[in-house]
Coordinates of C-alpha atoms and ligand atoms in Angstrom, one line a residue:
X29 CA 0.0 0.0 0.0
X30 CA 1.1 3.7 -0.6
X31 CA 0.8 5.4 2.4
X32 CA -0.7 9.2 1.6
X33 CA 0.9 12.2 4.0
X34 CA -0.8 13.1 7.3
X35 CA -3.9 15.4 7.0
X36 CA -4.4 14.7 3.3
X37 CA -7.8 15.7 2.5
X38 CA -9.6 13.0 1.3
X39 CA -13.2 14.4 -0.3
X40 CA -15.5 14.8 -3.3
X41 CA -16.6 17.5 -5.2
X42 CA -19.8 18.9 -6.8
X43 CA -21.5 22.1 -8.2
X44 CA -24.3 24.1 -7.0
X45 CA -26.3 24.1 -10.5
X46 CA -25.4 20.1 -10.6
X47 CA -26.9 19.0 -7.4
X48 CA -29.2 21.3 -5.6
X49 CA -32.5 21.2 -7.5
X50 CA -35.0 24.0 -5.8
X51 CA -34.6 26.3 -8.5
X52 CA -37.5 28.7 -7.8
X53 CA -37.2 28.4 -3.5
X54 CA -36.2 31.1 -0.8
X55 CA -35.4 33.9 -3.4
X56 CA -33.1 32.4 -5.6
X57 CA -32.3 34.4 -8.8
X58 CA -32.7 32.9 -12.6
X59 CA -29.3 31.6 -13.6
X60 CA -27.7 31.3 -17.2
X61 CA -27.6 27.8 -16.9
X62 CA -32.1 28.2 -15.8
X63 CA -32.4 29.8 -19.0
X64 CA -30.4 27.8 -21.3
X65 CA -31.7 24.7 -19.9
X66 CA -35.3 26.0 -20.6
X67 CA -34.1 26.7 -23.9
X68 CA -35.5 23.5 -26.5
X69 CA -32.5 21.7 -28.3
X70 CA -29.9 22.3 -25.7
X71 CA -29.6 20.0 -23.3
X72 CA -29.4 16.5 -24.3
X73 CA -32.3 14.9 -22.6
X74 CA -34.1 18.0 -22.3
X75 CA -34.0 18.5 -18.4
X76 CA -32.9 20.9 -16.2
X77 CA -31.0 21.4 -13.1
X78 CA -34.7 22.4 -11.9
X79 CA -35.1 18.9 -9.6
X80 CA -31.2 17.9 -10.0
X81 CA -30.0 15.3 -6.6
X82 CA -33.0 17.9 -4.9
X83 CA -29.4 18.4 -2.5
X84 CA -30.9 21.5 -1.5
X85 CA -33.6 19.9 0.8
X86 CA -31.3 16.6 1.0
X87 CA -27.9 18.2 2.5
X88 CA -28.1 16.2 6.0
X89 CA -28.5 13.1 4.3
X90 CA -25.8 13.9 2.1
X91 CA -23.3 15.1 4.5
X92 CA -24.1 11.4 6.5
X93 CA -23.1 9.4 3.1
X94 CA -19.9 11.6 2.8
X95 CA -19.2 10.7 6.7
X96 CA -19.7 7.5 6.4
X97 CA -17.4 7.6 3.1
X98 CA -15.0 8.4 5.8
X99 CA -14.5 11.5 3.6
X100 CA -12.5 14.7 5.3
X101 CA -13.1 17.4 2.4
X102 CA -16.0 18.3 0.3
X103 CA -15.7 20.8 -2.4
X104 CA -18.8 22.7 -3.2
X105 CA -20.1 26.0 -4.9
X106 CA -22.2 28.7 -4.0
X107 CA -24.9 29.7 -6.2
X108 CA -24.7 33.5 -6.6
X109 CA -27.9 33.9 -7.6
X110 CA -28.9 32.6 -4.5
X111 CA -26.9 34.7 -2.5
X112 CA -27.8 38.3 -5.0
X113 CA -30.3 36.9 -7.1
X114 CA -29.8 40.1 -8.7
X115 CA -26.0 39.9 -9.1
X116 CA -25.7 42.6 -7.0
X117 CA -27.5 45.0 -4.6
X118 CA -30.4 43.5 -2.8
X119 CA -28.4 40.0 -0.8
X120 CA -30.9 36.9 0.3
X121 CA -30.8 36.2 3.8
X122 CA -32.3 32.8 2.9
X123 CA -29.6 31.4 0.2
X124 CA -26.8 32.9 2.7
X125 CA -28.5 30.6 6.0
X126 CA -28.6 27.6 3.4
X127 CA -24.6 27.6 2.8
X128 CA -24.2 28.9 6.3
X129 CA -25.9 25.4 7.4
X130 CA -24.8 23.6 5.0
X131 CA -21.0 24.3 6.7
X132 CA -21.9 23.9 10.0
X133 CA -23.4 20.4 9.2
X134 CA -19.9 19.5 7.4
X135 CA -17.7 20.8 10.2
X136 CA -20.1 18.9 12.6
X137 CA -19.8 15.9 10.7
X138 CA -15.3 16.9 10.4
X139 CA -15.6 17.4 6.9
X140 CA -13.7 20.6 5.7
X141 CA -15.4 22.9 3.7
X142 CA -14.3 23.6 0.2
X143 CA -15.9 26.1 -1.2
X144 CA -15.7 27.6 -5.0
X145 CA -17.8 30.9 -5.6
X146 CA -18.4 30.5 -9.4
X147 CA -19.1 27.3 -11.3
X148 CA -20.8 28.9 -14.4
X149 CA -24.3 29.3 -13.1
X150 CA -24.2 33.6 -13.5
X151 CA -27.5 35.3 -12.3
X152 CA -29.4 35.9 -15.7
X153 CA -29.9 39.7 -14.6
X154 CA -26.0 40.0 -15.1
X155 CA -26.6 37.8 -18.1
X156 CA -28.9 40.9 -18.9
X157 CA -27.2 43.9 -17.8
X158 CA -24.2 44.1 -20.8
X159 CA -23.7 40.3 -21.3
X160 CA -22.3 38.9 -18.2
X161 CA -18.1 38.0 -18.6
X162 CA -18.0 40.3 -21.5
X163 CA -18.5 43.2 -19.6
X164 CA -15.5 44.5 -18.0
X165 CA -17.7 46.1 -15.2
X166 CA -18.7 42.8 -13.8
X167 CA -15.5 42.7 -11.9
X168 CA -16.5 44.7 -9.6
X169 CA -20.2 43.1 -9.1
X170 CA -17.9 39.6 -8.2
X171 CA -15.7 41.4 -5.7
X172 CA -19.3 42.6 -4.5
X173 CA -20.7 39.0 -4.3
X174 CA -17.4 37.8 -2.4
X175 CA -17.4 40.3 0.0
X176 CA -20.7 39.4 1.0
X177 CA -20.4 35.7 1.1
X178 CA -16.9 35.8 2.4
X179 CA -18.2 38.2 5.7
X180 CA -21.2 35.9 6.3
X181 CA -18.8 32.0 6.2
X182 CA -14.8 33.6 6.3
X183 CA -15.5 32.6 10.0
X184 CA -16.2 28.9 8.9
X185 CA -14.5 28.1 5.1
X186 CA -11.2 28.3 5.1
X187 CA -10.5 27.1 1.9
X188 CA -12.0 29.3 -0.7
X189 CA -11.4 29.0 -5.2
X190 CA -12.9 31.9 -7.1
X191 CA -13.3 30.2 -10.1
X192 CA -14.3 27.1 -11.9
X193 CA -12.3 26.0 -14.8
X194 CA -12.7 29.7 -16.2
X195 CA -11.4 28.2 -19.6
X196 CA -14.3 26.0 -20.3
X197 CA -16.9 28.4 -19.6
X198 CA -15.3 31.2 -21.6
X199 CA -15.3 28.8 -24.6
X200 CA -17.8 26.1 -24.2
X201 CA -20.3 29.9 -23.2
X202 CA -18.7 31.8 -25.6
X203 CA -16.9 30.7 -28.4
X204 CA -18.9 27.6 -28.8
X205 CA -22.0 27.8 -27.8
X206 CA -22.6 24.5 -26.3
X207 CA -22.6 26.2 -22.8
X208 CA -24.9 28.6 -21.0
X209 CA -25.0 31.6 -22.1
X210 CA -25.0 29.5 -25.4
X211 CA -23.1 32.3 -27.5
X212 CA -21.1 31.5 -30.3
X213 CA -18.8 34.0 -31.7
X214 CA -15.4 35.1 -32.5
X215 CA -12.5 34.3 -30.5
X216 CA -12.3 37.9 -29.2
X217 CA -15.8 37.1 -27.4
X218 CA -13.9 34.4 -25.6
X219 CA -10.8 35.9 -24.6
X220 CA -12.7 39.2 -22.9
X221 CA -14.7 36.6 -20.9
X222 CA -11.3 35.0 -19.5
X223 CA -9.3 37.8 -19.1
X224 CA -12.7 39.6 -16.9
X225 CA -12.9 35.9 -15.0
X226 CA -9.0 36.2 -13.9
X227 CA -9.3 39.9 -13.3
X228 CA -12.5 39.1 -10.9
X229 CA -10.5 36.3 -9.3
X230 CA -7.3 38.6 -8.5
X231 CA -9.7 41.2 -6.9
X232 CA -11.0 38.8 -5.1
X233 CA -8.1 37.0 -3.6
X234 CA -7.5 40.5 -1.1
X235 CA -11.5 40.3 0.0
X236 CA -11.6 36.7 1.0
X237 CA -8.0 36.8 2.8
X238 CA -9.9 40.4 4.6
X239 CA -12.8 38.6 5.4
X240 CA -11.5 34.6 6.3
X241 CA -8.7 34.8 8.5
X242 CA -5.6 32.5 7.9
X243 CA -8.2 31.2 4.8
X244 CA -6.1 29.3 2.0
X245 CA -7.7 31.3 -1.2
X246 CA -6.8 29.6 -4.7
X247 CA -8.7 28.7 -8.5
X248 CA -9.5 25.6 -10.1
X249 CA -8.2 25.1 -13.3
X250 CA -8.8 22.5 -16.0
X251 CA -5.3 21.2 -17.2
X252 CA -4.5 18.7 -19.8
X253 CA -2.0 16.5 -20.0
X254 CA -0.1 17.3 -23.8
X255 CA 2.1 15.2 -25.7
X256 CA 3.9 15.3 -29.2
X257 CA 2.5 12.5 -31.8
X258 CA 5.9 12.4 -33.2
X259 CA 9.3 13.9 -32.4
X260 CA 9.0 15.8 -35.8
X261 CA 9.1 19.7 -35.5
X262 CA 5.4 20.2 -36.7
X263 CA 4.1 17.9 -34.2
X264 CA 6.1 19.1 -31.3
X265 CA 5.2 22.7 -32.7
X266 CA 1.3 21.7 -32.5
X267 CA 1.5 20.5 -29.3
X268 CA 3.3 23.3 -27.7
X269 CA 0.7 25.5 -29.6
X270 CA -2.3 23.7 -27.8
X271 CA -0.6 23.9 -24.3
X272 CA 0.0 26.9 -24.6
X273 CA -4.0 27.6 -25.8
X274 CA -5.3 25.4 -23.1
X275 CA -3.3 25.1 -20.3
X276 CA -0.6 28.1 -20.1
X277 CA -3.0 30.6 -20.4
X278 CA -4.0 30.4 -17.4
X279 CA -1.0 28.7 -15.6
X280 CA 1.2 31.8 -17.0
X281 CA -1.0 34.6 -16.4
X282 CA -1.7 33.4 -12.6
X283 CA 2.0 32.8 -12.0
X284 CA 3.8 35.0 -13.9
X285 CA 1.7 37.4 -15.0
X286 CA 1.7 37.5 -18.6
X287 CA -0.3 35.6 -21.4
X288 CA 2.3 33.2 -22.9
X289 CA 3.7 35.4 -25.8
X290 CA 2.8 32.7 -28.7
X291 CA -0.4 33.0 -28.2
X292 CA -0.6 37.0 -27.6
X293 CA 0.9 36.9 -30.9
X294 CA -1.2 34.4 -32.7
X295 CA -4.4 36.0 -31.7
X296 CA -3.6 39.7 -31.5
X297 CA -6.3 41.2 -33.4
X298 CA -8.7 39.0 -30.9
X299 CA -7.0 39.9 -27.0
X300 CA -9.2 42.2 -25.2
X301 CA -8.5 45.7 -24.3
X302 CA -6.2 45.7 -20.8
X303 CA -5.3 48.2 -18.4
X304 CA -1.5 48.7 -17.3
X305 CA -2.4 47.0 -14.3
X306 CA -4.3 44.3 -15.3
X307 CA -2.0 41.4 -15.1
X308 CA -0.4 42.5 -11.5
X309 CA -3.9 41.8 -10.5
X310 CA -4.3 38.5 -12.2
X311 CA -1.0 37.1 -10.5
X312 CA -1.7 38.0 -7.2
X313 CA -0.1 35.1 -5.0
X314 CA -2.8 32.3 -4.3
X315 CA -2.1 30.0 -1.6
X316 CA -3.1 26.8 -4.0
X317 CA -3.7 25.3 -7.1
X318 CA -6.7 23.3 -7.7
X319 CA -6.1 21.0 -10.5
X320 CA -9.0 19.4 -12.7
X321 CA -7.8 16.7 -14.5
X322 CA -9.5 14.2 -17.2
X323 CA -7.7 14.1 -20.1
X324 CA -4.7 14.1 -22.4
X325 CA -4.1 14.9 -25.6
X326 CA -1.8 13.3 -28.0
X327 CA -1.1 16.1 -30.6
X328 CA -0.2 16.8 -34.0
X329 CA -0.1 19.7 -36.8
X330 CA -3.6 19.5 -38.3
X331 CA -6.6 21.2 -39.4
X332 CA -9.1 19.4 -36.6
X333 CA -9.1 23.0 -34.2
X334 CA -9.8 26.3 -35.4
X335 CA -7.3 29.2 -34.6
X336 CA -4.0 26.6 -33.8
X337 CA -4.1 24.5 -36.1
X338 CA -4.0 21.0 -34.6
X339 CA -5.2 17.5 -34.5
X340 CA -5.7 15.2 -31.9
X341 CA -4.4 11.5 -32.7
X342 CA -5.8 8.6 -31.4
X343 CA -4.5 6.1 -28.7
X344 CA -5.5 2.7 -27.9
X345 CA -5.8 3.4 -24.1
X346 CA -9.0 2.5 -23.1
X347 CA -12.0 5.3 -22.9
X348 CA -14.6 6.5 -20.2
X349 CA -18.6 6.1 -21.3
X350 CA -18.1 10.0 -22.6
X351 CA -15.0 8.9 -25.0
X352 CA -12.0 10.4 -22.5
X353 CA -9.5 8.3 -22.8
X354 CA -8.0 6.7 -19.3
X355 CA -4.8 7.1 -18.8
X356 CA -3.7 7.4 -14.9
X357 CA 0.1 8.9 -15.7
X358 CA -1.4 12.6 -17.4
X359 CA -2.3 13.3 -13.3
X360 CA 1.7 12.3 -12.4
X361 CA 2.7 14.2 -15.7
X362 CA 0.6 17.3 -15.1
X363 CA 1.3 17.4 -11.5
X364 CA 5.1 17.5 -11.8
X365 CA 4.9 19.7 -14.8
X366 CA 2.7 22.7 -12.9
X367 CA 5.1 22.0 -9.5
X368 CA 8.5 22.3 -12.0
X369 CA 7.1 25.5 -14.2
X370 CA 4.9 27.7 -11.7
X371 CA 6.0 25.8 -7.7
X372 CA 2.3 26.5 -6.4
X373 CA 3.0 26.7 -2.8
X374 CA 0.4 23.7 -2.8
X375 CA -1.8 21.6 -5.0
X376 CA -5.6 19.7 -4.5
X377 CA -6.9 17.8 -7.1
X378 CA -10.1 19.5 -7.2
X379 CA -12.2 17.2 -9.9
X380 CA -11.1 13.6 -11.1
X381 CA -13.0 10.8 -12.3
X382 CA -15.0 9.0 -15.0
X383 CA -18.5 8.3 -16.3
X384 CA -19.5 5.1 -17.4
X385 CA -23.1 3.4 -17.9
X386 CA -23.5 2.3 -14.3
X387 CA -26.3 -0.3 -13.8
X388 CA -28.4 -0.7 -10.7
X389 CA -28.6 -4.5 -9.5
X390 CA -30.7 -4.4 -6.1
X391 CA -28.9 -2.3 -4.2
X392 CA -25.3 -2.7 -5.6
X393 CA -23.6 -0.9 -8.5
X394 CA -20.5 -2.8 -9.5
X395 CA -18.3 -0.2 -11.2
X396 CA -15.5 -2.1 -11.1
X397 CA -14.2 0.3 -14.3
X398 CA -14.5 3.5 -12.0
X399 CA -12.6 1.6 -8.6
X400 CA -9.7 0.5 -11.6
X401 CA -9.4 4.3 -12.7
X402 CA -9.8 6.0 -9.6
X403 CA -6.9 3.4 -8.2
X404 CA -4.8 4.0 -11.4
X405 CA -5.1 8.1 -10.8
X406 CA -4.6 7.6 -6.8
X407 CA -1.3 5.5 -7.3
X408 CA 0.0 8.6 -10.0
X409 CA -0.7 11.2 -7.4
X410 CA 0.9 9.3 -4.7
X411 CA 3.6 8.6 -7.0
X412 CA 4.1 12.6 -7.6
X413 CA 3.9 13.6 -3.9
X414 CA 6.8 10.9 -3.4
X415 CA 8.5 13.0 -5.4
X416 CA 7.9 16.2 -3.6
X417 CA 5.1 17.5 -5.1
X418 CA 3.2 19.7 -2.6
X419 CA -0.6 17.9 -2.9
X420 CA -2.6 18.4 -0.6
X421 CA -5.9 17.1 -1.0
X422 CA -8.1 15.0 -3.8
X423 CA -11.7 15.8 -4.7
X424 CA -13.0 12.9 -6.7
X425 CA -15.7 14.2 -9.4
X426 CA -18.5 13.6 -7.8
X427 CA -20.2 12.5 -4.8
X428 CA -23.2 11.5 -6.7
X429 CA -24.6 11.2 -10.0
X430 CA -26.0 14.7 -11.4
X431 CA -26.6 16.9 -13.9
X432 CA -24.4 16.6 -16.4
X433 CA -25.0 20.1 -18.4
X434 CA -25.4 20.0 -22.0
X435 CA -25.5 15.8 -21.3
X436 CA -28.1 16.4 -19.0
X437 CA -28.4 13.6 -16.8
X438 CA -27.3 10.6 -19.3
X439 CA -23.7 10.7 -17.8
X440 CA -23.2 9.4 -14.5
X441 CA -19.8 10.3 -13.0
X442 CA -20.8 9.7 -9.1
X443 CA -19.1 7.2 -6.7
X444 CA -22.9 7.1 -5.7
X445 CA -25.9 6.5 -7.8
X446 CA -28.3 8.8 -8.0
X447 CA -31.9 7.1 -8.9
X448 CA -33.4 9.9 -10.1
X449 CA -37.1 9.0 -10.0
X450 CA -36.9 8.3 -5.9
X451 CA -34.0 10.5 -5.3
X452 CA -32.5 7.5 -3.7
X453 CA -28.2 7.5 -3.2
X454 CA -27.0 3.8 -3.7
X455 CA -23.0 3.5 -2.2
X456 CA -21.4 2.5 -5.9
X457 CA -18.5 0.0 -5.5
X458 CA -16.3 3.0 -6.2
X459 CA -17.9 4.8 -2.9
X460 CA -16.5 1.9 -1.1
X461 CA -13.6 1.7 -2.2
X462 CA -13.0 5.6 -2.0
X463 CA -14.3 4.9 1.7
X464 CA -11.0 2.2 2.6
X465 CA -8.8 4.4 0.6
X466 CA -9.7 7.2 3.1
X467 CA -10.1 5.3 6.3
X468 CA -6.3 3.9 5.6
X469 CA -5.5 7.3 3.9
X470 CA -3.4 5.0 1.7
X471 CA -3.9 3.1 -2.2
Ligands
LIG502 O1 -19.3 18.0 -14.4 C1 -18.2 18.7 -14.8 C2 -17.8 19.8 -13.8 O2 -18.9 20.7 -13.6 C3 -16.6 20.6 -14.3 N1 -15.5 19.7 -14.6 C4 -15.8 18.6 -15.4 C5 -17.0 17.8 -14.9 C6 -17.2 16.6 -15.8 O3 -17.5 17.0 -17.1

């Protein structure tokens, strides 16, 4: 057995659009995601995140299945459009006492409180007022809803990320379309909405550190894992094109304050006006990185992606139900690469894991696919913190089955099932065997 270090937090994760259901109770705001959701041809399966788990009027219950996962973390977000279902202005009493609860009950239970302050579910009135991310204003209206969320659990949460995976919800929202708010435009569109998401997470970093004392603050970032198809120079080229796209962007602005220079270069006549200033504020020291991890990419010089010119070649490592391809070494290779290049102070795995087509036999799901890759990815991060990198913590994605956005709810990526038409939470085979992994905080 690999022995994990003392105090490593051993938890899942989940989002506030995913999992809580009670769309229209105590004063919540309409979100993006509400409206394009409602919106015909856009989700999958046609649902909503109307019902989702119901977590909102559930939360006891689910805090007991994390404690009796033996689970020490849980990483969740705060809807904001519970908290100023405006955006701003006018706050709701009733969505702060939820959250406020809602981390009593986990510190009861000695399960630290993760919390993230935006996973993509933007009150609709922001939506509204000068199209949400795109505006540069609504800076300021996120430093507002941090401020007042930070003063009313800073006492409480103590580890705090602004953002989730700001580079999948500027372009899957914005470039794409297959994301709330469902615009697709040019890349410039895109790029505003990122640079505006870091510049809301620098200003925020100061109000959370004002309002939690001794808080860890940090961001959650989707990473990939790159690699070359060939050693030819077009290929190597390609991929150091793509990690630059998807992964350096963020990794260079947060750290060292500048976009990498290939891409500022490549897409000029699409970056976003900045002020002087604008990229002290995005590298504001964070206490930790939170890594998402699910993929890598085997890359070559191609015409598959717009703008950098790349293609993705094929492996013959197996594949999750969604078609992401399992391979348990991208979380070693992106965990030493991020300690080498940018030494975070220290690291969580914030989201890992894998949907397949669970089945429900009685009261068993036998995921033996989902135990194989959570052990594979355990063993790679153990392997990396033997080799001194500073990781603290792993959130598996997700403590239950849920709404799976665009997918709706035909993905299942839980280490419990959800059975949607009772609401009923059935311990998967992968819940157990996260439960020994954290009891003997060991793989
Ligand atoms: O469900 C999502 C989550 O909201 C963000 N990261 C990836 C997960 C799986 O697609």
């Amino acid at each position: 057995m690999t022995p994990f270090p003392k105090d490593f937090i051993w938890g899942t994760a989940t989002a506030a659009y995913q999992i809580e259901g009670a769309a229209d109770e105590d004063g919540r705001g309409a979100s993006i995601w509400d409206v394009f959701a409602d919106t015909p041809g856009k989700i999958i399966d046609n649902s909503s995140g109307d019902i989702a788990t119901d977590h909102y009027h559930r939360w006891r219950d689910d805090i007991a299945l994390m404690k009796s996962l033996n689970l020490n973390g849980y990483r969740f977000s705060i809807a904001w459009s519970r908290i100023l279902p405006e955006g701003r202005g006018k706050v709701n009493q009733a969505g702060i006492d939820f959250y406020s609860r809602l981390v009593d009950g986990l510190l009861e239970a000695g399960i630290k409180p993760f919390a993230t302050l935006y996973h993509w579910d933007l009150p609709q009135a922001l939506q509204d007022d000068g199209k949400g991310w795109q505006r540069r204003g609504i800076v300021d209206d996120f430093v507002e809803y941090t401020d007042v969320l930070s003063r009313a659990l800073g006492d409480r949460v103590k580890h705090w990320m602004t953002l989730n995976e700001p580079l999948i919800f500027s372009l899957f929202g914005h470039l794409f379309g297959s994301h709330a708010p469902g615009i697709q435009d040019m890349p410039n569109v895109a790029f505003a909405v990122a640079h505006h998401a870091l510049l809301a997470h620098g200003k925020a970093v100061p109000v959370l550190r004002a309002n939690s004392k001794d808080a860890e603050v940090g961001i959650a970032l989707h990473l990939q894992d790159v690699t070359p198809a060939s050693d030819s120079e077009s290929d190597v080229a390609a991929a150091h094109r793509y990690d630059s796209f998807i992964n350096n962007w963020y990794l260079d602005s947060l750290f060292k304050g500048s976009y990498p220079q290939d891409m500022v270069e490549m897409f000029s006549y699409f970056m976003p006006p900045m002020l002087p200033a604008d990229m002290a504020t995005i590298s504001t020291p964070i206490d930790f990185l939170g890594v998402n991890l699910y993929e890598r990419r085997v890359v070559g010089e191609g015409d598959e992606q717009p703008f950098i010119n790349v293609r993705f070649v094929p492996t013959d490592s197996p594949r999750t139900s969604f078609g992401w391809e399992i391979y348990p070494p991208a979380i070693y290779n992106v965990l030493k690469r991020v300690q080498r290049d940018y030494a975070p102070k220290a690291i969580y795995i914030t989201e890992n894991g894998a949907s397949f087509d669970d089945v429900l036999e009685g009261d068993q799901v036998h995921d033996q696919q989902r135990v194989d890759y959570l052990k594979g990815y355990f063993e790679q991060a153990g392997r990396a913190i033997s080799e001194g990198v500073p990781l603290k913590g792993y959130f598996v994605w997700s403590l239950m089955d849920n709404f799976e956005w665009g997918e709706g709810y035909t993905r299942r990526f839980g280490v419990v099932y959800t059975d949607y038409p009772t609401q009923r939470r059935i311990v998967k085979d992968s819940g157990k065997y996260l439960a020994e992994v954290a009891k003997n905080n060991a793989v």
